XYZ file of C-alpha atoms in Angstrom:
691
model
C -16.130 -19.945 8.393
C -13.823 -19.738 5.364
C -10.670 -17.651 5.396
C -12.259 -14.962 3.222
C -15.467 -14.934 5.296
C -13.283 -13.943 8.228
C -12.496 -10.714 6.421
C -16.008 -9.286 6.762
C -17.359 -11.363 9.661
C -14.474 -11.822 12.100
C -15.260 -12.905 15.639
C -12.431 -10.717 16.928
C -9.904 -8.246 15.486
C -6.278 -7.706 16.497
C -4.319 -4.540 15.619
C -0.570 -5.163 15.520
C 1.241 -1.849 15.742
C -1.558 -0.126 17.680
C -0.495 3.267 18.988
C -1.860 6.571 20.229
C 1.167 8.522 19.008
C 0.754 7.635 15.316
C -2.193 9.377 13.643
C -2.808 6.420 11.333
C -2.575 3.775 14.044
C -4.643 5.940 16.365
C -7.466 6.299 13.856
C -7.371 2.577 13.148
C -7.975 1.661 16.797
C -10.464 4.459 17.399
C -12.624 3.482 14.399
C -12.814 -0.110 15.655
C -14.747 0.916 18.747
C -17.992 0.350 16.806
C -17.078 -3.246 15.893
C -19.534 -5.722 17.401
C -16.793 -8.091 18.657
C -13.595 -7.926 20.727
C -10.760 -5.655 19.544
C -7.214 -6.445 20.727
C -4.522 -3.768 20.298
C -1.060 -5.383 20.124
C 2.072 -3.422 21.034
C 4.597 -4.356 23.768
C 5.145 -0.663 24.537
C 1.591 0.067 25.739
C -0.682 -1.088 28.526
C -3.717 0.609 26.936
C -4.598 2.155 23.577
C -7.691 4.380 23.344
C -9.132 2.822 26.458
C -8.603 -0.770 25.275
C -6.240 -3.197 26.994
C -3.092 -3.611 24.884
C -1.268 -6.948 24.538
C 2.451 -7.512 23.966
C 1.949 -10.127 21.225
C -0.657 -12.162 19.355
C 0.324 -15.212 21.413
C -0.961 -13.537 24.575
C -4.459 -12.593 23.415
C -7.341 -13.823 25.612
C -9.044 -15.404 22.606
C -8.581 -16.091 18.876
C -8.599 -13.168 16.413
C -9.833 -14.109 12.928
C -8.704 -10.803 11.449
C -5.260 -9.313 12.108
C -4.502 -5.746 11.007
C -0.780 -5.186 10.461
C 0.665 -1.686 10.732
C 4.365 -2.177 11.424
C 7.478 -1.438 9.305
C 7.849 -3.708 6.262
C 10.857 -5.514 7.745
C 8.707 -6.776 10.652
C 5.642 -7.780 8.633
C 6.756 -11.358 7.861
C 7.286 -12.240 11.517
C 3.896 -10.736 12.441
C 2.125 -12.693 9.673
C 3.839 -15.915 10.767
C 2.719 -15.275 14.329
C -0.830 -14.587 13.091
C -0.839 -17.875 11.177
C 0.319 -19.818 14.225
C -2.340 -18.113 16.334
C -5.076 -19.383 13.988
C -6.035 -16.131 12.224
C -7.814 -16.518 8.886
C -7.086 -13.085 7.328
C -4.391 -10.446 7.688
C -4.767 -6.930 6.300
C -1.241 -5.624 5.706
C -1.546 -1.852 5.772
C 2.242 -1.397 5.766
C 4.005 -0.164 2.633
C 7.505 -0.977 1.361
C 6.727 -3.978 -0.840
C 6.329 -4.444 -4.616
C 5.498 -0.771 -5.078
C 9.110 0.214 -4.198
C 11.025 -2.056 -6.588
C 12.803 -5.408 -6.852
C 13.738 -5.712 -3.171
C 10.178 -4.965 -2.147
C 8.807 -7.477 -4.676
C 11.009 -10.190 -3.197
C 9.752 -9.340 0.289
C 6.152 -9.464 -0.979
C 6.717 -12.915 -2.475
C 8.057 -14.105 0.890
C 4.981 -12.647 2.572
C 2.666 -14.685 0.354
C 4.755 -17.818 0.890
C 4.647 -17.468 4.694
C 0.893 -16.794 4.723
C 0.272 -19.748 2.415
C 1.869 -22.151 4.878
C -0.922 -21.379 7.345
C -3.818 -20.939 4.923
C -3.881 -17.255 5.877
C -5.360 -14.858 3.297
C -3.599 -11.519 2.809
C -5.223 -8.204 1.876
C -2.596 -5.766 0.624
C 0.142 -4.989 1.368
C 0.246 -1.222 0.869
C -3.520 -0.891 1.287
C -5.877 1.178 3.430
C -8.007 -1.625 4.838
C -11.748 -2.083 4.775
C -15.138 -1.086 6.140
C -18.174 -3.327 6.569
C -21.256 -1.646 7.961
C -23.347 -4.732 8.925
C -20.760 -5.764 11.548
C -19.592 -2.241 12.431
C -16.118 -3.120 11.130
C -13.982 -0.063 10.297
C -10.538 -1.566 9.805
C -8.878 1.390 8.079
C -6.768 4.412 8.837
C -8.116 6.684 6.093
C -9.362 10.007 7.421
C -12.266 9.696 4.960
C -13.878 7.279 7.437
C -14.309 10.118 9.974
C -17.693 11.702 10.542
C -21.221 10.736 11.409
C -22.678 7.433 10.260
C -24.753 7.848 7.106
C -27.781 5.769 6.102
C -26.812 2.446 4.501
C -27.020 2.740 0.712
C -26.459 -0.845 -0.432
C -23.376 0.386 -2.354
C -20.040 -1.395 -1.937
C -16.639 -0.314 -3.227
C -13.474 -2.269 -4.021
C -10.358 -0.734 -5.513
C -6.609 -0.975 -5.882
C -5.697 2.625 -5.096
C -6.034 3.498 -1.422
C -5.961 7.227 -2.111
C -8.707 7.078 -4.742
C -10.668 4.738 -2.502
C -10.465 7.320 0.260
C -11.665 9.987 -2.174
C -14.649 7.813 -3.143
C -15.490 7.232 0.519
C -15.200 10.943 1.296
C -17.329 11.994 -1.664
C -20.013 9.511 -0.632
C -19.963 10.910 2.903
C -20.332 14.473 1.605
C -23.544 13.395 -0.131
C -24.897 11.608 2.922
C -24.343 8.170 1.401
C -23.208 5.414 3.744
C -21.312 2.668 1.936
C -22.262 -0.859 2.933
C -18.713 -2.069 2.334
C -15.382 -0.597 1.248
C -12.234 -2.624 0.523
C -8.808 -1.333 -0.510
C -6.745 -4.253 -1.904
C -3.467 -2.403 -2.505
C -0.776 -4.538 -4.157
C -3.052 -7.594 -4.487
C -0.278 -9.913 -3.335
C -2.940 -12.495 -2.478
C -6.551 -11.294 -2.444
C -7.277 -9.634 -5.797
C -9.812 -6.930 -6.548
C -11.864 -9.519 -8.447
C -11.935 -11.892 -5.459
C -12.972 -9.069 -3.158
C -15.651 -8.101 -5.673
C -16.937 -11.700 -5.717
C -17.208 -11.612 -1.941
C -19.229 -8.402 -2.044
C -21.500 -9.449 -4.919
C -22.425 -12.545 -2.899
C -23.337 -10.391 0.121
C -27.123 -9.938 0.486
C -26.573 -6.439 1.890
C -24.939 -5.209 -1.339
C -27.030 -4.036 -4.299
C -24.450 -2.113 -6.348
C -20.707 -2.748 -6.576
C -18.356 0.074 -7.601
C -14.850 -1.033 -8.686
C -11.646 0.846 -9.393
C -9.117 -1.272 -11.318
C -5.540 -0.577 -12.373
C -4.706 -4.052 -13.694
C -6.858 -6.092 -16.049
C -8.464 -9.040 -14.246
C -8.609 -12.569 -15.624
C -11.310 -12.516 -18.296
C -13.095 -15.734 -17.357
C -13.254 -14.741 -13.704
C -14.472 -11.226 -14.520
C -17.192 -12.676 -16.736
C -18.343 -15.022 -13.951
C -18.461 -12.098 -11.536
C -20.618 -9.928 -13.785
C -22.892 -12.876 -14.660
C -23.433 -13.649 -10.977
C -24.218 -10.016 -10.281
C -26.758 -9.891 -13.121
C -28.357 -13.169 -12.017
C -28.762 -11.751 -8.503
C -30.312 -8.524 -9.823
C -27.265 -6.523 -8.789
C -25.219 -3.961 -10.689
C -21.472 -3.535 -11.277
C -19.923 -0.160 -12.114
C -16.231 -0.041 -12.987
C -13.615 2.678 -13.421
C -10.373 1.481 -15.009
C -7.177 3.484 -15.320
C -4.585 3.017 -18.058
C -7.182 2.766 -20.833
C -5.203 5.035 -23.162
C -1.837 3.271 -22.697
C -0.332 1.295 -25.541
C -0.030 -1.723 -23.253
C 0.700 -5.054 -24.919
C 0.774 -3.741 -28.466
C 1.180 -6.264 -31.232
C 3.317 -4.870 -34.041
C 2.766 -7.601 -36.605
C -0.377 -6.107 -38.122
C -2.415 -2.950 -38.484
C -4.967 -4.412 -36.065
C -2.379 -4.639 -33.298
C -1.591 -0.949 -33.671
C -5.236 0.102 -33.847
C -6.774 -1.901 -30.983
C -5.645 -0.697 -27.575
C -4.890 -2.946 -24.662
C -7.960 -3.654 -22.568
C -10.425 -3.601 -25.461
C -11.507 -7.160 -24.644
C -12.166 -6.159 -21.030
C -14.182 -3.109 -22.092
C -16.284 -5.124 -24.528
C -16.866 -7.967 -22.061
C -17.878 -5.471 -19.365
C -20.392 -3.821 -21.682
C -21.781 -7.143 -22.895
C -22.358 -8.312 -19.322
C -24.540 -5.302 -18.503
C -21.941 -3.786 -16.171
C -21.317 -0.058 -16.571
C -17.893 1.414 -17.336
C -17.288 5.052 -16.396
C -14.524 7.588 -16.909
C -13.954 9.326 -13.573
C -14.515 9.011 -9.834
C -17.526 11.344 -9.667
C -19.214 9.373 -12.432
C -18.458 6.124 -10.576
C -20.355 7.437 -7.563
C -23.149 9.089 -9.586
C -23.918 5.903 -11.515
C -23.642 3.649 -8.446
C -26.141 5.819 -6.572
C -28.516 6.045 -9.549
C -28.525 2.245 -9.906
C -29.830 1.839 -6.356
C -33.047 3.574 -7.419
C -35.846 2.498 -9.732
C -36.929 2.762 -12.459
C -34.274 2.581 -15.200
C -34.851 3.987 -18.714
C -36.504 1.553 -21.098
C -34.707 3.105 -24.073
C -32.551 6.000 -25.267
C -35.247 8.645 -25.851
C -35.190 11.551 -23.416
C -37.460 14.472 -22.813
C -35.657 17.654 -21.767
C -37.417 20.341 -19.720
C -35.661 23.647 -19.121
C -36.198 27.298 -18.338
C -33.253 28.257 -20.571
C -33.325 27.848 -24.329
C -29.524 27.941 -24.372
C -29.179 25.181 -21.785
C -31.738 23.087 -23.637
C -29.820 23.572 -26.860
C -26.625 22.376 -25.167
C -28.406 19.261 -23.945
C -29.719 18.548 -27.438
C -26.243 18.961 -28.934
C -24.595 16.717 -26.343
C -27.203 13.942 -26.316
C -26.195 12.425 -29.649
C -22.566 12.013 -28.538
C -23.632 9.659 -25.718
C -26.162 7.743 -27.814
C -29.331 9.475 -26.603
C -32.029 10.997 -28.794
C -34.458 13.865 -28.271
C -37.592 12.920 -30.241
C -40.162 15.541 -31.119
C -43.087 15.102 -28.734
C -46.263 13.833 -30.324
C -49.278 16.030 -30.973
C -51.138 14.769 -27.895
C -48.284 15.746 -25.566
C -47.889 19.145 -27.265
C -51.624 19.779 -26.893
C -51.320 19.204 -23.127
C -48.227 21.418 -22.900
C -49.491 24.307 -25.056
C -51.678 25.996 -22.385
C -48.942 25.544 -19.751
C -46.152 27.281 -21.686
C -46.030 30.897 -22.933
C -46.113 31.415 -26.681
C -42.437 32.383 -26.683
C -41.530 29.013 -25.098
C -41.381 25.625 -26.840
C -43.428 22.438 -26.455
C -41.427 20.377 -28.946
C -38.339 18.914 -27.127
C -36.397 20.381 -25.504
C -39.428 21.838 -23.724
C -38.594 25.450 -22.855
C -40.990 26.543 -20.097
C -39.319 29.975 -19.698
C -38.674 31.730 -16.381
C -42.384 32.596 -16.161
C -43.422 28.970 -15.544
C -40.536 28.232 -13.172
C -42.039 30.764 -10.740
C -45.194 28.619 -10.507
C -44.300 25.241 -8.982
C -47.710 23.752 -9.720
C -47.592 24.711 -13.372
C -44.000 23.510 -13.684
C -44.969 20.163 -12.127
C -47.778 19.792 -14.680
C -45.210 20.262 -17.475
C -43.020 17.544 -15.934
C -46.046 15.229 -15.771
C -46.946 15.828 -19.403
C -43.426 15.147 -20.685
C -43.031 12.018 -18.534
C -46.382 10.646 -19.749
C -45.423 10.920 -23.425
C -44.925 7.599 -25.212
C -41.983 9.220 -27.048
C -39.919 9.516 -23.847
C -37.981 6.911 -21.821
C -36.425 9.294 -19.286
C -36.769 12.934 -18.234
C -33.924 15.408 -17.837
C -34.694 18.713 -16.121
C -32.105 21.403 -16.850
C -32.172 24.324 -14.394
C -30.036 27.434 -14.227
C -30.143 30.417 -11.855
C -32.808 29.194 -9.444
C -31.644 29.097 -5.831
C -32.702 29.343 -2.213
C -36.377 28.926 -1.333
C -37.429 29.023 -5.003
C -35.042 26.141 -5.743
C -36.639 24.062 -3.002
C -40.124 24.654 -4.438
C -38.980 23.600 -7.902
C -37.257 20.523 -6.475
C -40.425 19.509 -4.640
C -42.430 19.846 -7.876
C -39.895 17.630 -9.694
C -40.034 15.064 -6.891
C -43.844 14.908 -6.903
C -43.848 14.353 -10.660
C -41.081 11.724 -10.463
C -43.033 9.789 -7.825
C -46.086 9.739 -10.089
C -44.066 8.548 -13.093
C -42.761 5.118 -14.087
C -39.804 6.780 -15.827
C -36.561 7.986 -14.240
C -35.802 11.675 -13.696
C -32.405 13.375 -13.541
C -31.577 17.037 -12.929
C -28.731 19.130 -14.346
C -28.562 22.198 -12.104
C -26.184 24.811 -13.509
C -25.859 27.133 -10.530
C -23.986 27.838 -7.322
C -23.684 24.769 -5.087
C -24.498 26.877 -2.035
C -27.694 28.219 -3.610
C -29.061 24.763 -4.476
C -27.567 22.718 -1.611
C -30.830 22.086 0.253
C -32.875 21.432 -2.882
C -30.232 19.142 -4.371
C -29.843 17.201 -1.134
C -33.596 16.665 -0.903
C -33.743 15.290 -4.458
C -30.738 13.008 -3.942
C -32.180 11.588 -0.713
C -35.222 10.604 -2.729
C -33.297 8.855 -5.502
C -33.141 11.656 -8.104
C -29.643 12.373 -9.412
C -28.559 16.014 -9.419
C -25.499 16.895 -11.512
C -23.695 20.131 -12.203
C -23.494 19.897 -16.023
C -25.810 18.775 -18.810
C -23.103 16.526 -20.196
C -22.693 14.685 -16.893
C -26.450 14.238 -16.582
C -26.768 12.905 -20.128
C -23.891 10.486 -19.628
C -25.534 9.249 -16.460
C -28.838 8.557 -18.223
C -27.000 6.784 -21.055
C -25.226 4.539 -18.549
C -28.564 3.525 -17.028
C -30.040 2.252 -20.308
C -29.877 -1.575 -20.250
C -27.751 -3.101 -22.981
C -28.559 -6.241 -24.931
C -25.206 -7.096 -26.540
C -24.774 -10.824 -27.037
C -22.359 -12.925 -29.052
C -23.453 -15.497 -31.607
C -23.301 -19.222 -30.891
C -19.963 -20.757 -32.014
C -19.986 -22.620 -35.333
C -19.213 -26.355 -35.467
C -15.422 -27.056 -35.492
C -13.802 -27.102 -38.926
C -10.417 -28.642 -38.069
C -8.568 -25.341 -38.377
C -5.817 -26.093 -35.844
C -3.699 -27.676 -38.600
C -3.096 -24.233 -40.065
C -1.289 -23.013 -36.930
C 1.546 -25.516 -36.767
C 4.108 -22.741 -37.256
C 4.585 -19.208 -35.816
C 3.372 -17.362 -38.952
C 1.928 -18.204 -42.351
C 2.877 -16.622 -45.614
C -0.045 -15.374 -47.669
C 0.188 -18.291 -50.064
C 0.089 -20.733 -47.126
C -2.869 -18.856 -45.699
C -4.789 -19.316 -48.952
C -5.834 -22.797 -47.795
C -7.163 -21.299 -44.570
C -9.228 -18.762 -46.536
C -10.623 -21.588 -48.644
C -11.592 -23.490 -45.480
C -13.318 -20.339 -44.192
C -15.099 -19.853 -47.532
C -13.608 -16.389 -47.912
C -12.900 -15.467 -51.533
C -9.302 -14.675 -52.539
C -7.576 -13.622 -55.780
C -6.202 -16.265 -58.107
C -2.448 -16.612 -57.816
C 0.608 -18.822 -57.929
C 3.890 -18.844 -55.998
C 7.109 -18.964 -57.989
C 10.510 -19.635 -56.451
C 12.518 -18.483 -59.484
C 11.727 -14.931 -60.691
C 12.172 -16.205 -64.238
C 8.921 -18.134 -63.832
C 6.931 -15.017 -62.890
C 6.110 -13.935 -66.453
C 4.680 -17.337 -67.371
C 2.559 -17.367 -64.208
C 1.371 -13.845 -64.915
C 0.194 -14.681 -68.431
C -2.408 -17.013 -66.890
C -3.805 -14.268 -64.627
C -4.334 -11.228 -66.839
C -2.601 -8.288 -68.464
C -1.723 -6.673 -65.142
C -0.735 -8.551 -61.972
C 0.335 -8.018 -58.360
C 3.672 -9.312 -57.085
C 4.176 -10.003 -53.379
C 7.251 -11.332 -51.655
C 6.458 -14.390 -49.509
C 8.153 -14.415 -46.117
C 6.919 -15.475 -42.666
C 9.125 -12.685 -41.263
C 7.431 -9.806 -43.126
C 3.908 -8.942 -42.049
C 4.063 -5.478 -43.663
C 5.530 -6.451 -47.016
C 4.908 -3.048 -48.600
C 7.070 -1.347 -45.945
C 10.186 -3.080 -47.332
C 9.262 -2.817 -51.009
C 7.790 -6.305 -51.122
C 4.575 -5.473 -53.016
C 4.200 -4.286 -56.611
C 0.736 -3.528 -58.008
C -0.271 -3.265 -61.674
C 2.804 -4.955 -63.162
C 2.419 -5.801 -66.902
C 2.442 -9.583 -67.299
C 5.312 -9.548 -69.815
C 7.531 -7.656 -67.339
C 6.712 -9.770 -64.301
C 10.088 -11.610 -64.309
C 12.270 -8.489 -64.263
C 9.942 -6.752 -61.786
C 10.135 -9.782 -59.473
C 13.953 -9.715 -59.540
C 14.038 -5.991 -58.756
C 11.535 -6.453 -55.919
C 13.564 -9.266 -54.347
C 16.733 -7.163 -54.537
C 14.930 -4.296 -52.783
C 13.585 -6.566 -50.051
C 17.016 -8.120 -49.503
C 18.490 -4.649 -49.025
C 15.722 -3.468 -46.666
C 15.246 -6.703 -44.709
C 18.486 -8.689 -45.048
C 17.589 -11.224 -42.344
C 14.107 -12.113 -43.604
C 13.573 -15.616 -44.943
C 12.261 -15.433 -48.523
C 10.083 -18.336 -49.731
C 9.327 -16.967 -53.187
C 7.063 -14.515 -54.996
C 3.259 -14.687 -55.139
C 2.006 -13.698 -58.587
C -1.611 -12.680 -58.136
C -4.391 -11.371 -60.321
C -5.074 -7.647 -60.073
C -8.481 -7.107 -58.497
C -10.892 -4.486 -59.830
C -11.161 -1.501 -57.478
C -13.606 -1.536 -54.561
C -13.975 -0.303 -51.004
C -11.042 -1.573 -48.954
C -11.718 -2.844 -45.441
C -9.474 -4.088 -42.682
C -10.770 -7.175 -40.866
C -8.662 -8.324 -37.937
C -9.064 -10.743 -35.061
C -6.943 -10.834 -31.927
C -7.053 -14.310 -30.434
C -8.310 -15.339 -27.024
C -5.918 -14.632 -24.166
C -6.033 -14.169 -20.397
C -9.514 -15.686 -20.328
C -11.052 -13.141 -22.724
C -12.917 -13.976 -25.953
C -11.328 -12.979 -29.283
C -11.687 -9.355 -30.369
C -12.953 -8.737 -33.910
C -12.025 -5.385 -35.458
C -13.226 -3.868 -38.718
C -12.088 -0.625 -40.261
C -11.428 1.260 -43.425
C -8.411 -0.633 -44.760
C -5.436 -0.438 -47.057
C -2.078 1.128 -46.291
C -3.731 4.160 -44.642
C -5.607 2.145 -41.996
C -3.425 3.442 -39.138
C -3.584 6.994 -40.472
C -7.379 7.323 -40.345
C -7.968 4.888 -37.444
C -11.594 4.398 -38.428
C -12.270 1.123 -36.609
C -14.933 -0.636 -34.553
C -14.505 -3.730 -32.387
C -16.685 -6.470 -30.900
C -16.211 -9.792 -29.149
C -16.372 -12.925 -31.285
C -18.087 -14.857 -32.541
C -20.389 -12.675 -34.646
C -23.214 -13.639 -36.942
C -23.761 -11.842 -40.247
C -26.236 -9.323 -38.795
C -23.844 -8.432 -35.997
C -21.057 -8.010 -38.542
C -23.209 -5.555 -40.513
C -23.982 -3.645 -37.301
C -20.244 -3.410 -36.635
C -19.606 -2.035 -40.128
C -22.325 0.568 -39.619
C -20.309 2.022 -36.736
C -17.559 3.136 -39.125
C -17.359 6.719 -40.300
C -16.626 5.218 -43.709
C -19.896 3.230 -43.778
C -21.414 5.499 -46.478
C -18.705 4.299 -48.894
C -20.194 0.807 -48.596
C -23.773 2.047 -48.736
C -23.672 3.884 -52.060
C -21.949 7.197 -51.325
C -22.924 10.017 -53.723
C -24.875 7.805 -56.064
C -22.312 5.048 -56.440
C -23.602 1.456 -56.416
C -24.010 -0.147 -53.019
C -21.304 -2.638 -52.139
C -21.993 -6.281 -51.356
C -22.172 -5.763 -47.599
C -23.639 -9.235 -47.142
C -20.494 -10.805 -48.629
C -18.263 -8.655 -46.411
C -20.340 -9.562 -43.347
C -20.121 -13.258 -44.169
C -16.318 -13.023 -44.339
C -16.153 -11.123 -41.018
C -18.427 -13.633 -39.331
C -16.432 -16.571 -40.679
C -13.149 -15.135 -39.347
C -14.722 -14.506 -35.948
C -15.882 -18.128 -35.661
C -12.428 -19.318 -36.742
C -10.880 -17.301 -33.912
C -13.203 -18.933 -31.374
C -12.323 -22.401 -32.658
C -8.585 -21.676 -32.610
C -8.784 -20.228 -29.087
C -5.478 -19.264 -27.545
C -3.559 -20.926 -30.396
C -4.224 -17.781 -32.426
C -2.414 -14.511 -31.755
C -3.710 -12.548 -34.749
C -5.475 -13.024 -38.043
C -5.898 -10.080 -40.389
C -7.211 -9.444 -43.886
C -6.091 -6.073 -45.177
C -7.606 -5.229 -47.477
C -10.865 -7.062 -47.899
C -11.925 -5.562 -51.216
C -15.710 -5.157 -51.323
C -17.362 -4.496 -54.663
C -20.887 -4.327 -56.013
C -20.799 -8.106 -56.077
C -18.540 -10.056 -53.749
C -15.794 -9.434 -51.192
C -12.251 -10.718 -51.775
C -9.368 -11.057 -49.271
C -6.483 -9.372 -51.086
C -3.906 -9.879 -48.318
C -3.696 -12.089 -45.238
C -1.602 -12.169 -42.045
C -1.841 -15.152 -39.663
C 0.269 -15.393 -36.499
C 0.025 -18.211 -33.992
C 0.648 -17.712 -30.283
C 4.284 -18.657 -29.733
C 3.741 -18.898 -25.957
C 2.006 -22.254 -26.369
């Protein structure tokens, strides 16, 4: 038995700090009565605790305890853990608080805790956690009051999370619905055992079919990817709720991309790519976990909506698009079947409005459900009900259930009425694997989450020897020109001059009007300090260069100036931002595209994906932008060369994969896309200084 195996399958459990006077300690010992092995309360002040013989110390137990539960003041925890290690325990669950969550002194104590446990090969869960439950062995090693109540049927759903309070809420909500969790682990401060490790343990368990996770800290990317891949290979599902998704987090300030891409984007994209489901609140975490234990799942994003309320059906139709679902018009064959079942003042199109008249006839309503589910235009069925309660609600629910059992497509119900009035009907549907939600929006989101995703990255391109370009913290644009050439990304013609007096001569070679840009590795946003001039007449380039350098010196006196880039003025086109954040913390690089130029942060019209991308995937990313019509011939203008833009995006994404964690950021802003061609008008390259 490994140390972690002892967490779920201990031969015996010891409770240090057992007591009948403390509510928490009392619950902990009382819950353990169902454990299928010996339970040893430990407290020198008691002879017995809840009918169990109590021992003065771990040294005096009649046999070994693989799992030790620690519920003593923080100052005593280290001595208890050392005693547990000497006694041969494999795991200790430290329920006590007073560690890293309280500040520097607590962090130091937590580090000592890990060091002491490590000397004995003892794994630590917590500290500052609420313990665990594991139904197959009857283990209820927790003090949360949410574990009270009758045993519910085993659902195959497991939970792991960092917050004990939210974990208790999840456990309580599941109990209210009659759902018995197979396993439940609260990891607290993750001093040793992380949420990802606990999740790996549960995914490997044959009793678990769906894993629900609550995360507060981003896990290591490579480990998270392995976890989700193992779950998918085993035919299991992972649902995750992550807090802190709106925080600025580790914001890079060197480029527009850093300000536009929030922390955790790589995690979100990797989670979606793996087929795991990411949700936004605790109810949704439970709803989706329960729905994933049932079959079938939708084969696509087309839904048929059946309702007795035209208004409710209209709401569903309005809300479907926002979550990526579509309501196709039912074909003629389906409408022919529905026509005799629905009054003339109803609708057989989609949403299907059966009116209150049909709802009163369960058989007729069931026939409508059958007809919609049988349509080839539908991948899932949503039934939206309003003021139907009591005995009538139960009849309607039974009709829905009969139809769902006959169908190969999933059903969900949005029931917009008093919980008390629909309690029996809703419970009956849920027991039979049909989700019942209280709003149309929640029901639509649930269906959208159940649609399998097929996101996959492209295969990496052969190495091109790009590491030589990152031998310094940052490149000036002129230095980055060689990198663009290696990537086969077009750039404007230009020449760097050290003496402003040479600018006019350089400009004469490039056209009547030119662009002047100060070259400094310290200035990513050159225009912010007056370091960019556009449309300068060639004959005035020398004086304009001097004025620009004076302005930059005044605004950024400490910046190192390497010269002035004199560049040809590009014809106008659609300006895009193309940025890549390099690999870090085990995550692939994140590729971001958006409407570019100096207003990129103002409009924040961006879309992101994991690299590498091929050209088709790059086009799909561009299509996600609100500004896509500008590329596609808006109001009769010529279509832009999207293929050239996609090739540049794909090339940058492959470069980021090759450069790996050497690269912090690479950004083209703007990439000017015209009717023919796409040209990188400005470039920022920053290497990762942590290497």
